[in-house]
Amino acid sequence: MSRQYTLQRTHSALTGAIDYATELNEQQLAAVTATPGPMLIIAGAGSGKTRTLTYRVAYLLENGVDARNILLLTFTNKAARQMLDRVANLLPVDAAGIWGGTFHSIGNRMLRRHGSALGYASGFTIMDREDQKDLIATVVASSGIDPKEIRFPKADVLADIFSFVVNTERPMEELLSEKFPYFLPLLEQIKDVHARYERKKKATNSLDFDDLLEKTLRMLVEHEHIARVYRRQFQFILVDEYQDTNKIQADFIDLLAREHQNVMVVGDDAQSIYSWRGANFQNILEFPIRYPKAQVFRIELNYRSVPEILEVANSAIATNVKQFKKNLSATRDSKAMKPALIALNDGSEQAQFVAQRILELRDEGVELNEIAVLYRAHYHAVELQLELSRRGIPYQITSGIRFFEQAHIKDVASFIRFVVNPHDEVAFKRMARLLPGIGGKSAENLWKGWEREFAASPLPVAAVADRGPRTTTPATETSADRIRGYSIGERLLKLNVSMRSKKMWEQLAQTLDEIAPKGKPNPPSEMIVSVVEAIYDDYAKANFTNYELRREDLNQLAAFARQFSDAQEFLSQLALISNVDAEPTPNAAADKEAVNLSSVHQAKGLEFHTVFVIWLTDGMFPSSRSLETSDAIEEERRLFYVAITRARDELYLSYPHMRLNAGFGDVFQRPSRFLKEIPNELLEDWQVSRS
């Protein structure tokens, strides 16, 4: 029988170096100095979450815990470095022994040491996204599938499908049913490609990003002697942003903490907004169930916002059933200015209001980069981008890509550009490359054929008569004029394409004739709808992981285009928006003043003097896709809460009564249900009129 021998913790000579009671408020102090054991810290927005984690690490070190026995898990390596740097500034100790970093970086360290247990040599290659796509494409080709014959998902989409399967620990069929239902008929082929991909990685001693966690967890589950090493080493585990963890990350933590259970997780259930990328909201809700002895601490003192904004935030989240109830309270004095509620006629008037108010704020001394306009989806900012460009107000978009510069917008616009200007080589090639079997070289050959066909066709008299009275003389008539009155599609069908591209080429020719009969372009909104339904929808499903969001963008593009009866004017506006004041980007010089336009998801973690939240109507925010289930509505409400809590001093909540809709005319909009949940006395109603 073995004897149990316990090493006593040594007391650090540093004890008393930090006056925690002075440095922390009472709520933070209670969490930082808590006794060992499982702990859940519910840290409200702006409450000093990072400060609490940092001081907890310092407290452990000061009380004799060896740095090597601490594991700090964060969602970015930068966050881990910043916390450890702060610890080093608090205490004259070397904290280098702490294992701090992302889940994947910690997994990488473990696999480098012990990956041979799974058959991987320590020098394995970590593939980046491009490497992963190349390997998946190779596997698809070797499997006998021709993705140019059928709309088989491209490598980028397959990589996302495989990633969701790993991170959510769900069966492939269940995942496809929920997120990619249009690929269900290809389930067996996708499973086969996944299995081949796994074998190929093993054969080449390569791992993708998700393997760094999935293979690590499998190694710990299958090889107890390795798991025991790390459970002994990591006596204290601290996890940041716990509300954003997925299933496999929670399992990883639970496995390492199984014996000592000294795990401290910090997060805010009210800011759990990433279920669409695999985050599991149940992880934070069920922590006290998985750890029955867990102490739960609430940090609710907010250092960011004025009281008036926090009262709105508290009311906004109160309706949620699945949550840890909390009430943010302010450390700042009242500003005596309530958040504003603004009803506008339509999206155009909403954009005018926001732009005018931004200019007024600048005159009042608020810098443009301290102003943010937040929205539920990227396409909500279409009218606003146009209005800001017209007024010369510089802006930057958090995603880095303006609405009209996104690939799917430019793809669909290329069809319109081509029928308006058949000389547009760039538009022709972009349009052609969307079709199966046509790459760069094929598109070049087709363009040369098009040029020959175009030059060889004289203008019959009948075609001139069809167009009505001549407005140019034969000497001044342009090439674009010469092709009008002809069927563009018939000319395209004269070009030589491969047999595997023939069917879609015929569809392209038919679509171009539909959107520009006899060379006369239809209204741009109708053209967009036709192109999407006939060709682009299938292409988008196979090529984009966020197909539904891109389809929403295209619907909004069609709605936006209803303002224009002439295709040339529509294209001119797109070009102007893309080129006017186009220099501001997230990488622009720090002294460049620009208004921030951002989706709420991308604004999480940021704060601004003034925040505008726009398009607060049912179907927009909350989104129409979320209206089917109570869980989805609750996540949308959390998203609204995140938007509100980005504001420090001023908050504007706006909604238009009417919305342009492709094919349906003006559609009446109901104010967001979230606005109705906020007591009237907490908001100031602004009545907007025209001078």
C-alpha positions as a printed Julia matrix, in Angstrom:
691×3 Matrix{Float64}:
   0.0    0.0     0.0
   1.46   3.36   -1.04
   1.88   6.16    1.43
   0.33   9.57    0.72
   2.72  12.43    1.28
   1.66  16.06    0.87
   4.0   18.93    0.1
   3.05  21.96    2.17
   2.64  25.23    0.32
   5.47  27.62    1.1
   4.57  31.16    2.05
   5.95  33.81   -0.25
   8.18  36.52    1.06
   6.07  38.83   -1.08
   2.98  38.48    1.1
   1.6   41.95    1.74
   3.24  43.52   -1.32
  -0.17  44.46   -2.71
  -2.88  46.26   -0.75
  -5.82  44.46   -2.35
  -8.45  46.3    -0.31
  -7.21  49.61   -1.68
  -6.7   48.45   -5.26
 -10.05  46.67   -5.68
 -13.68  47.38   -4.95
 -15.53  45.1    -2.53
 -16.97  42.82   -5.23
 -13.62  42.39   -6.97
 -11.85  41.86   -3.65
 -14.19  39.04   -2.64
 -13.49  37.17   -5.89
  -9.73  37.77   -5.88
  -9.21  36.6    -2.28
 -11.68  33.67   -2.33
 -10.58  30.31   -0.97
  -9.56  27.59   -3.45
 -12.28  25.65   -5.22
 -14.54  26.13   -8.23
 -15.52  29.76   -8.79
 -17.81  31.47  -11.27
 -17.27  35.22  -11.62
 -20.15  36.97  -13.37
 -18.46  40.19  -14.46
 -20.86  42.73  -15.95
 -19.94  45.03  -18.83
 -17.3   47.59  -17.89
 -16.85  46.14  -14.4
 -13.11  45.43  -14.5
 -13.07  41.76  -15.48
  -9.45  41.8   -16.64
  -8.37  43.58  -13.46
 -10.04  40.88  -11.37
  -8.29  38.06  -13.24
  -4.93  39.81  -13.07
  -5.12  40.39   -9.33
  -6.28  36.79   -8.74
  -3.11  35.52  -10.44
  -1.02  37.92   -8.34
  -2.85  36.8    -5.18
  -2.08  33.14   -5.9
   1.61  33.89   -6.48
   1.8   36.03   -3.36
   0.35  33.17   -1.34
   2.97  30.65   -2.35
   1.48  29.03   -5.47
   4.25  28.11   -7.89
   3.89  29.89  -11.25
   4.2   26.5   -13.0
   1.01  25.35  -11.28
  -1.13  28.08  -12.85
  -2.9   27.74  -16.2
  -4.44  30.91  -17.66
  -6.72  30.33  -20.66
  -7.79  33.28  -22.82
  -9.21  33.79  -26.3
  -6.21  35.68  -27.64
  -2.53  35.32  -26.85
  -2.39  39.11  -26.63
  -4.88  39.08  -23.74
  -2.78  36.5   -21.87
   0.42  38.49  -22.41
  -1.21  41.7   -21.19
  -2.48  40.04  -18.01
   0.88  38.43  -17.25
   2.67  41.73  -17.93
   0.35  43.42  -15.44
   1.1   40.72  -12.89
   4.82  41.31  -13.38
   4.25  45.03  -12.78
   2.36  44.29   -9.56
   4.9   41.85   -8.1
   8.7   41.63   -8.36
   8.48  38.0    -9.51
   9.15  36.02  -12.66
   5.75  34.9   -13.89
   7.22  33.21  -16.96
   6.45  29.79  -15.53
   2.71  30.37  -15.88
   1.15  28.57  -18.82
  -0.85  31.41  -20.35
  -2.45  31.62  -23.78
  -5.3   30.44  -25.96
  -6.78  26.97  -25.75
  -5.09  26.13  -29.03
  -1.66  27.39  -28.02
  -1.82  25.3   -24.83
  -2.93  22.29  -26.87
   0.01  22.81  -29.2
   2.47  22.72  -26.27
   0.95  19.51  -24.95
   0.98  17.8   -28.35
   4.6   18.79  -28.99
   5.46  16.95  -25.8
   3.21  13.93  -25.99
   1.7   13.8   -29.49
   3.56  10.57  -30.23
   0.87   8.82  -28.17
  -1.47   9.54  -31.1
   1.11   8.78  -33.75
   2.29  12.35  -34.42
   5.98  13.27  -34.41
   6.87  16.34  -32.34
   7.8   18.28  -35.49
   4.28  18.16  -36.9
   3.19  20.96  -39.22
   0.36  23.29  -38.23
  -1.55  24.18  -41.38
  -2.9   27.67  -41.84
  -6.26  28.22  -43.52
  -4.8   28.26  -47.05
  -2.83  25.05  -46.42
  -5.98  23.44  -45.06
  -8.02  24.46  -48.1
  -5.34  23.13  -50.46
  -5.23  19.77  -48.67
  -9.03  19.45  -48.63
  -9.15  20.31  -52.35
  -6.57  17.58  -53.0
  -8.65  15.08  -51.03
 -11.83  16.04  -52.92
 -10.06  15.57  -56.25
  -8.7   12.14  -55.22
 -12.13  11.01  -54.04
 -13.56  11.06  -57.54
 -15.85  14.04  -56.9
 -15.81  16.74  -59.55
 -16.97  19.91  -57.8
 -17.33  21.59  -61.18
 -19.93  19.07  -62.26
 -22.05  19.3   -59.12
 -22.36  22.1   -56.61
 -20.2   20.29  -54.09
 -19.07  22.58  -51.25
 -15.75  24.27  -51.91
 -12.75  23.6   -49.67
 -13.36  26.73  -47.59
 -16.92  25.64  -46.8
 -15.85  22.06  -46.06
 -13.2   23.38  -43.66
 -15.92  25.26  -41.76
 -18.19  22.2   -41.68
 -15.39  20.04  -40.29
 -14.56  22.75  -37.74
 -18.15  22.93  -36.48
 -18.25  19.14  -36.1
 -15.1   19.24  -33.97
 -15.93  22.22  -31.8
 -19.56  21.39  -31.11
 -18.94  17.63  -30.8
 -22.07  16.98  -32.86
 -22.71  14.4   -35.59
 -22.19  15.56  -39.17
 -25.81  14.9   -40.15
 -27.18  16.95  -37.25
 -24.85  19.82  -38.06
 -25.74  19.88  -41.76
 -29.46  19.78  -40.95
 -29.14  22.91  -38.83
 -26.52  25.02  -40.61
 -26.16  23.69  -44.16
 -29.44  21.9   -45.04
 -28.85  22.31  -48.78
 -25.85  19.94  -48.47
 -27.77  17.08  -46.81
 -28.1   15.16  -50.12
 -24.28  15.1   -50.19
 -23.91  13.83  -46.6
 -22.18  10.56  -47.45
 -19.73  12.21  -49.85
 -18.88  14.87  -47.26
 -18.34  12.22  -44.6
 -16.06  10.34  -46.97
 -14.03  13.46  -47.71
 -13.75  14.15  -43.97
 -12.41  10.64  -43.31
  -9.92  10.93  -46.19
  -8.85  14.34  -44.93
  -8.12  12.93  -41.46
  -6.04  10.1   -42.96
  -4.16  12.53  -45.18
  -3.24  14.75  -42.24
  -1.97  11.75  -40.3
   0.09  10.56  -43.26
   1.73  13.98  -43.71
   2.24  14.6   -39.96
   0.09  17.73  -40.22
  -2.58  19.25  -38.0
  -5.1   21.98  -38.68
  -6.07  24.62  -36.14
  -8.97  22.65  -34.65
  -6.76  19.57  -34.21
  -4.7   21.46  -31.64
  -7.61  21.14  -29.24
  -9.46  18.08  -30.55
  -6.34  15.88  -30.71
  -5.15  17.18  -27.33
  -8.43  16.3   -25.66
  -8.46  12.86  -27.31
  -4.9   12.27  -26.12
  -5.85  13.15  -22.53
  -8.97  10.97  -22.64
  -7.25   7.94  -24.17
  -3.98   8.14  -22.22
  -4.64   8.58  -18.51
  -0.95   8.72  -17.6
  -0.56  11.88  -19.7
  -3.73  13.44  -18.29
  -2.47  12.74  -14.78
   0.73  14.73  -15.49
  -1.23  17.85  -16.39
  -3.85  17.5   -13.66
  -1.02  17.45  -11.14
   0.74  20.38  -12.77
  -2.21  22.76  -13.2
  -3.41  23.16   -9.64
  -5.15  26.44  -10.46
  -6.96  27.05  -13.75
  -8.29  30.48  -14.7
 -10.46  31.04  -17.79
 -11.32  34.37  -19.39
 -14.51  35.07  -21.43
 -16.0   31.76  -20.35
 -19.38  32.6   -21.93
 -17.71  32.24  -25.35
 -16.36  28.72  -24.86
 -17.63  25.87  -27.01
 -18.34  22.29  -26.01
 -14.84  20.92  -26.59
 -13.21  23.79  -24.67
 -15.46  23.22  -21.66
 -14.64  19.48  -21.76
 -10.93  20.31  -21.86
 -11.22  22.46  -18.74
 -13.35  19.92  -16.88
 -10.91  17.11  -17.61
  -7.91  19.04  -16.26
  -9.82  20.23  -13.16
 -11.46  16.88  -12.43
  -9.58  16.18   -9.17
  -8.66  19.49   -7.5
 -11.5   21.55   -9.07
  -9.57  24.76   -8.51
 -11.03  26.36  -11.62
 -12.02  30.01  -11.77
 -14.06  31.04  -14.82
 -14.83  34.68  -15.57
 -17.46  35.91  -17.99
 -20.8   37.58  -18.52
 -23.72  35.43  -19.57
 -25.44  38.62  -20.77
 -22.71  39.0   -23.4
 -22.89  35.48  -24.84
 -23.52  36.3   -28.52
 -21.49  33.8   -30.55
 -23.63  30.68  -30.84
 -23.45  31.06  -34.64
 -19.76  30.16  -34.51
 -20.1   27.3   -32.02
 -20.03  28.99  -28.59
 -22.21  27.1   -26.11
 -24.22  29.37  -23.81
 -25.01  26.4   -21.57
 -21.37  26.2   -20.44
 -21.64  29.27  -18.23
 -25.27  28.67  -17.21
 -24.57  25.11  -16.09
 -21.21  25.71  -14.41
 -22.77  25.59  -10.91
 -24.44  22.3   -11.9
 -21.21  20.7   -13.11
 -19.42  22.1   -10.05
 -21.96  21.89   -7.19
 -19.51  23.43   -4.72
 -18.88  26.44   -6.91
 -18.86  29.9    -5.36
 -20.62  32.47   -7.53
 -19.46  36.1    -7.39
 -21.11  39.03   -9.16
 -19.13  42.1   -10.17
 -21.68  44.74  -11.08
 -19.96  48.08  -10.5
 -19.57  49.67  -13.93
 -16.72  52.12  -14.6
 -17.66  52.92  -18.2
 -21.13  54.37  -18.65
 -23.23  57.13  -17.12
 -26.19  55.99  -14.92
 -28.81  56.83  -17.57
 -27.28  54.38  -20.05
 -26.91  51.64  -17.44
 -30.58  51.94  -16.45
 -31.52  51.26  -20.07
 -29.08  48.35  -20.26
 -30.46  46.76  -17.09
 -34.01  47.05  -18.41
 -33.03  45.68  -21.81
 -31.64  42.41  -20.44
 -34.14  41.92  -17.61
 -36.66  40.06  -19.78
 -34.28  37.17  -20.48
 -35.23  34.05  -18.53
 -31.98  32.13  -18.9
 -29.47  34.3   -17.1
 -27.71  35.12  -13.87
 -29.64  38.16  -12.7
 -27.47  41.21  -12.24
 -27.87  44.96  -11.95
 -25.11  47.21  -13.22
 -24.54  50.29  -11.11
 -22.5   53.32  -12.12
 -19.38  54.83  -10.6
 -19.75  57.9   -12.83
 -21.95  60.9   -12.11
 -25.23  61.48  -13.91
 -25.03  63.33  -17.21
 -28.65  64.46  -16.94
 -29.18  63.39  -20.55
 -31.35  60.38  -21.23
 -30.66  58.0   -24.12
 -32.63  59.13  -27.16
 -35.32  57.18  -29.01
 -35.79  58.35  -32.6
 -38.46  57.21  -35.07
 -37.77  58.05  -38.73
 -39.76  57.65  -41.92
 -37.35  55.31  -43.71
 -33.75  54.17  -43.95
 -32.73  57.22  -45.95
 -34.08  59.64  -43.32
 -32.43  57.57  -40.59
 -29.1   57.95  -42.39
 -29.63  61.71  -42.72
 -30.38  62.02  -38.99
 -27.28  60.04  -37.96
 -25.02  61.99  -40.33
 -26.34  65.38  -39.19
 -26.06  64.46  -35.5
 -22.48  63.22  -36.04
 -21.53  66.62  -37.47
 -23.17  68.36  -34.5
 -21.28  66.14  -32.06
 -18.03  66.98  -33.8
 -18.84  70.68  -33.43
 -19.5   69.99  -29.73
 -15.97  68.63  -29.35
 -16.54  64.89  -29.7
 -13.91  63.37  -31.99
 -15.22  61.29  -34.87
 -13.31  58.19  -33.78
 -15.17  58.37  -30.47
 -18.48  57.88  -32.3
 -19.82  54.48  -33.36
 -22.83  53.4   -35.38
 -23.79  49.83  -34.54
 -26.14  47.5   -36.39
 -27.27  43.89  -36.38
 -26.1   43.03  -39.9
 -23.68  44.59  -42.34
 -26.31  45.45  -44.93
 -28.14  47.71  -42.44
 -25.5   50.38  -43.1
 -26.11  50.69  -46.87
 -27.98  54.02  -46.81
 -25.7   55.36  -44.09
 -22.53  54.69  -46.09
 -24.06  56.55  -49.02
 -25.07  59.5   -46.83
 -21.7   59.76  -45.08
 -19.93  59.67  -48.44
 -22.19  62.42  -49.8
 -21.43  64.66  -46.82
 -17.7   63.94  -46.84
 -17.74  62.39  -43.35
 -14.87  59.9   -43.1
 -15.76  56.48  -41.72
 -14.15  53.14  -41.17
 -15.82  49.76  -41.02
 -14.68  47.33  -38.34
 -14.82  44.39  -40.74
 -12.49  46.27  -43.07
 -14.76  45.83  -46.12
 -17.41  48.33  -47.15
 -20.77  46.94  -48.16
 -20.41  47.61  -51.87
 -16.84  46.25  -51.97
 -17.73  42.76  -50.75
 -17.13  39.89  -53.17
 -20.76  38.8   -53.49
 -21.94  42.36  -54.14
 -19.31  42.87  -56.85
 -20.09  39.46  -58.35
 -23.75  40.29  -58.91
 -22.95  43.84  -60.0
 -20.67  42.42  -62.73
 -23.73  41.12  -64.62
 -25.24  44.6   -64.66
 -21.92  46.2   -65.61
 -21.55  43.86  -68.55
 -24.99  44.4   -70.11
 -24.59  48.16  -69.69
 -21.06  48.12  -71.12
 -20.22  45.01  -73.18
 -16.63  46.29  -73.44
 -16.13  45.74  -69.68
 -13.48  43.02  -69.66
 -13.23  42.9   -65.86
 -16.98  42.4   -65.47
 -17.07  39.71  -68.2
 -14.26  37.68  -66.65
 -15.63  38.0   -63.12
 -19.04  36.84  -64.31
 -17.57  33.93  -66.32
 -15.41  32.66  -63.46
 -18.52  32.12  -61.34
 -19.49  29.21  -63.57
 -18.31  25.6   -63.03
 -15.29  24.64  -65.12
 -14.19  28.19  -65.92
 -10.98  29.47  -64.37
  -8.7   32.36  -65.19
  -7.29  30.9   -68.42
 -10.69  29.84  -69.73
 -12.14  33.27  -68.93
  -9.3   34.92  -70.87
  -9.95  32.73  -73.93
 -13.67  33.41  -73.74
 -13.04  37.13  -73.56
 -10.91  37.01  -76.71
 -13.7   35.12  -78.44
 -16.22  37.7   -77.24
 -14.11  40.54  -78.63
 -13.97  38.82  -82.03
 -17.73  38.16  -82.04
 -18.47  41.7   -80.95
 -16.3   43.27  -83.68
 -17.68  41.0   -86.41
 -21.37  41.93  -85.93
 -22.59  44.92  -87.93
 -25.69  46.8   -86.88
 -28.78  45.85  -88.92
 -31.24  48.59  -89.8
 -34.04  46.76  -88.05
 -32.15  46.87  -84.77
 -31.83  50.64  -85.08
 -35.56  50.94  -85.61
 -36.23  48.81  -82.54
 -34.37  51.27  -80.41
 -36.47  54.24  -81.46
 -35.14  57.57  -82.77
 -31.38  57.67  -83.36
 -29.59  59.93  -80.88
 -26.09  59.56  -82.37
 -24.64  59.65  -85.84
 -22.95  56.52  -87.25
 -19.59  58.24  -86.83
 -20.09  58.93  -83.12
 -22.02  55.78  -82.21
 -20.27  53.79  -79.48
 -19.65  50.04  -79.33
 -22.17  49.84  -76.51
 -24.73  51.46  -78.81
 -23.95  48.92  -81.55
 -24.74  45.91  -79.39
 -28.08  47.26  -78.21
 -31.0   45.74  -80.01
 -29.23  42.37  -80.22
 -29.53  39.35  -77.96
 -26.37  39.27  -75.89
 -27.16  35.69  -74.97
 -27.21  34.55  -78.6
 -23.78  36.02  -79.11
 -22.42  34.34  -76.0
 -23.68  30.96  -77.22
 -21.42  31.27  -80.25
 -18.36  31.07  -77.99
 -16.66  27.74  -77.36
 -16.95  26.37  -73.83
 -16.16  22.94  -72.42
 -18.88  20.33  -72.16
 -18.9   20.52  -68.34
 -19.49  24.28  -68.53
 -22.03  24.18  -71.36
 -25.2   23.87  -69.28
 -24.35  26.79  -66.99
 -23.07  28.85  -69.95
 -26.49  28.44  -71.56
 -28.08  29.51  -68.27
 -25.83  32.59  -68.24
 -26.82  33.5   -71.78
 -30.52  33.11  -70.96
 -30.15  35.2   -67.77
 -28.41  38.05  -69.59
 -31.2   38.12  -72.16
 -33.75  38.22  -69.34
 -32.13  41.16  -67.55
 -31.44  43.1   -70.77
 -33.96  42.09  -73.43
 -32.82  43.35  -76.85
 -29.85  44.93  -75.1
 -32.03  47.26  -73.02
 -31.28  46.77  -69.3
 -34.23  46.24  -66.97
 -34.46  48.34  -63.78
 -31.43  47.39  -61.62
 -33.49  45.94  -58.75
 -35.18  43.48  -61.13
 -31.82  42.57  -62.65
 -30.33  41.74  -59.26
 -33.25  39.49  -58.31
 -33.02  37.63  -61.64
 -29.26  37.08  -61.42
 -29.43  35.82  -57.85
 -32.29  33.42  -58.48
 -30.99  32.07  -61.79
 -27.26  31.73  -61.09
 -25.76  33.26  -58.0
 -27.78  31.6   -55.24
 -26.38  28.12  -56.03
 -22.89  29.56  -56.36
 -23.13  31.28  -52.96
 -24.3   28.11  -51.21
 -21.29  26.18  -52.44
 -18.7   28.89  -51.88
 -19.6   30.83  -48.72
 -19.88  29.51  -45.19
 -22.11  32.47  -44.25
 -24.44  32.01  -47.19
 -27.56  33.23  -45.35
 -25.92  36.53  -44.38
 -24.72  37.1   -47.92
 -28.17  36.34  -49.29
 -29.56  38.98  -46.93
 -26.97  41.42  -48.29
 -28.1   40.7   -51.85
 -31.76  41.15  -50.92
 -30.86  44.5   -49.42
 -28.85  45.42  -52.54
 -31.96  44.76  -54.63
 -34.05  46.87  -52.24
 -31.49  49.69  -52.33
 -31.48  49.57  -56.14
 -35.21  50.34  -56.26
 -34.24  54.01  -55.94
 -32.81  53.86  -59.44
 -34.69  53.23  -62.67
 -31.52  53.5   -64.73
 -28.77  50.89  -64.44
 -26.01  53.34  -65.33
 -27.0   55.69  -62.5
 -27.09  52.75  -60.07
 -23.59  51.64  -61.09
 -22.32  55.22  -60.84
 -23.56  55.47  -57.25
 -21.86  52.19  -56.35
 -18.6   53.41  -57.79
 -18.84  56.77  -56.01
 -19.52  55.15  -52.64
 -16.55  52.82  -53.11
 -14.13  55.58  -54.09
 -15.16  58.71  -52.16
 -12.98  59.04  -49.07
 -12.03  55.37  -49.35
  -8.81  55.58  -47.37
 -10.02  54.99  -43.77
  -9.49  51.36  -42.75
  -8.86  49.61  -39.42
  -5.15  49.82  -40.3
  -5.2   53.54  -40.99
  -2.95  55.89  -39.05
  -4.04  56.33  -35.47
  -4.49  60.09  -35.91
  -6.98  59.66  -38.78
 -10.38  60.76  -37.54
 -13.21  58.55  -38.79
 -16.62  57.45  -37.53
 -16.77  53.75  -36.64
 -19.36  51.62  -38.43
 -19.63  48.13  -36.99
 -21.85  45.16  -36.45
 -22.53  44.64  -32.75
 -20.65  41.33  -32.82
 -17.49  43.05  -33.98
 -17.86  45.88  -31.47
 -17.85  43.61  -28.42
 -15.05  44.64  -26.08
 -14.93  48.2   -27.45
 -16.34  51.44  -26.02
 -17.17  54.88  -27.42
 -18.26  58.3   -26.2
 -21.38  58.14  -28.39
 -23.18  55.14  -29.86
 -25.99  55.05  -32.43
 -27.87  51.75  -32.69
 -29.84  51.73  -35.95
 -32.55  49.64  -37.62
 -34.19  48.66  -34.34
 -37.21  47.01  -35.97
 -38.56  43.49  -35.66
 -37.01  41.41  -38.42
 -33.9   43.57  -38.5
 -32.91  43.71  -34.83
 -33.9   41.12  -33.68
 -33.19  39.44  -37.0
 -35.96  37.59  -38.81
 -34.07  34.29  -38.44
 -34.17  34.56  -34.65
 -37.95  34.92  -34.31
 -38.61  31.15  -34.37
 -37.23  30.13  -30.96
 -37.05  31.68  -27.5
 -33.35  30.81  -27.2
 -32.57  32.73  -30.37
 -34.57  35.73  -29.19
 -32.7   35.7   -25.88
 -29.37  35.77  -27.72
 -30.61  38.69  -29.82
 -31.56  40.48  -26.62
 -28.05  39.85  -25.25
 -26.71  41.34  -28.48
 -28.86  44.44  -27.92
 -27.47  44.65  -24.37
 -23.92  44.5   -25.72
 -24.72  47.34  -28.14
 -26.08  49.56  -25.37
 -23.16  48.95  -23.03
 -20.61  50.12  -25.64
 -21.71  53.72  -24.94
 -20.06  55.86  -22.27
 -21.86  59.2   -22.52
 -24.53  59.35  -25.22
 -26.8   56.7   -26.73
 -29.2   57.02  -29.69
 -31.68  54.24  -30.54
 -33.37  54.66  -33.92
 -35.85  52.84  -36.13
 -37.48  53.64  -39.49
 -41.23  53.16  -40.0
 -40.78  52.02  -43.61
 -38.29  49.83  -45.42
 -37.6   49.39  -49.11
 -38.08  45.77  -50.11
 -37.18  44.22  -53.45
 -40.34  43.13  -55.24
 -42.77  44.2   -52.51
 -42.52  47.99  -52.46
 -42.36  49.85  -49.15
 -42.87  47.58  -46.15
 -44.14  48.86  -42.81
 -41.77  48.15  -39.9
 -42.72  47.52  -36.29
 -40.4   48.95  -33.64
 -38.17  46.29  -32.14
 -39.78  44.34  -29.33
 -36.67  45.17  -27.32
 -37.56  48.87  -27.33
 -40.99  48.11  -25.9
 -39.34  46.36  -22.93
 -37.6   49.57  -21.84
 -39.74  51.84  -19.6
 -40.7   55.06  -21.38
 -39.35  57.23  -18.6
 -35.79  55.97  -19.22
 -35.72  57.29  -22.79
 -36.15  60.73  -24.34
 -38.42  60.7   -27.37
 -37.0   62.79  -30.25
 -39.48  64.07  -32.85
 -37.65  64.61  -36.15
 -39.02  67.1   -38.68
 -37.69  68.7   -41.85
 -36.87  72.4   -42.11
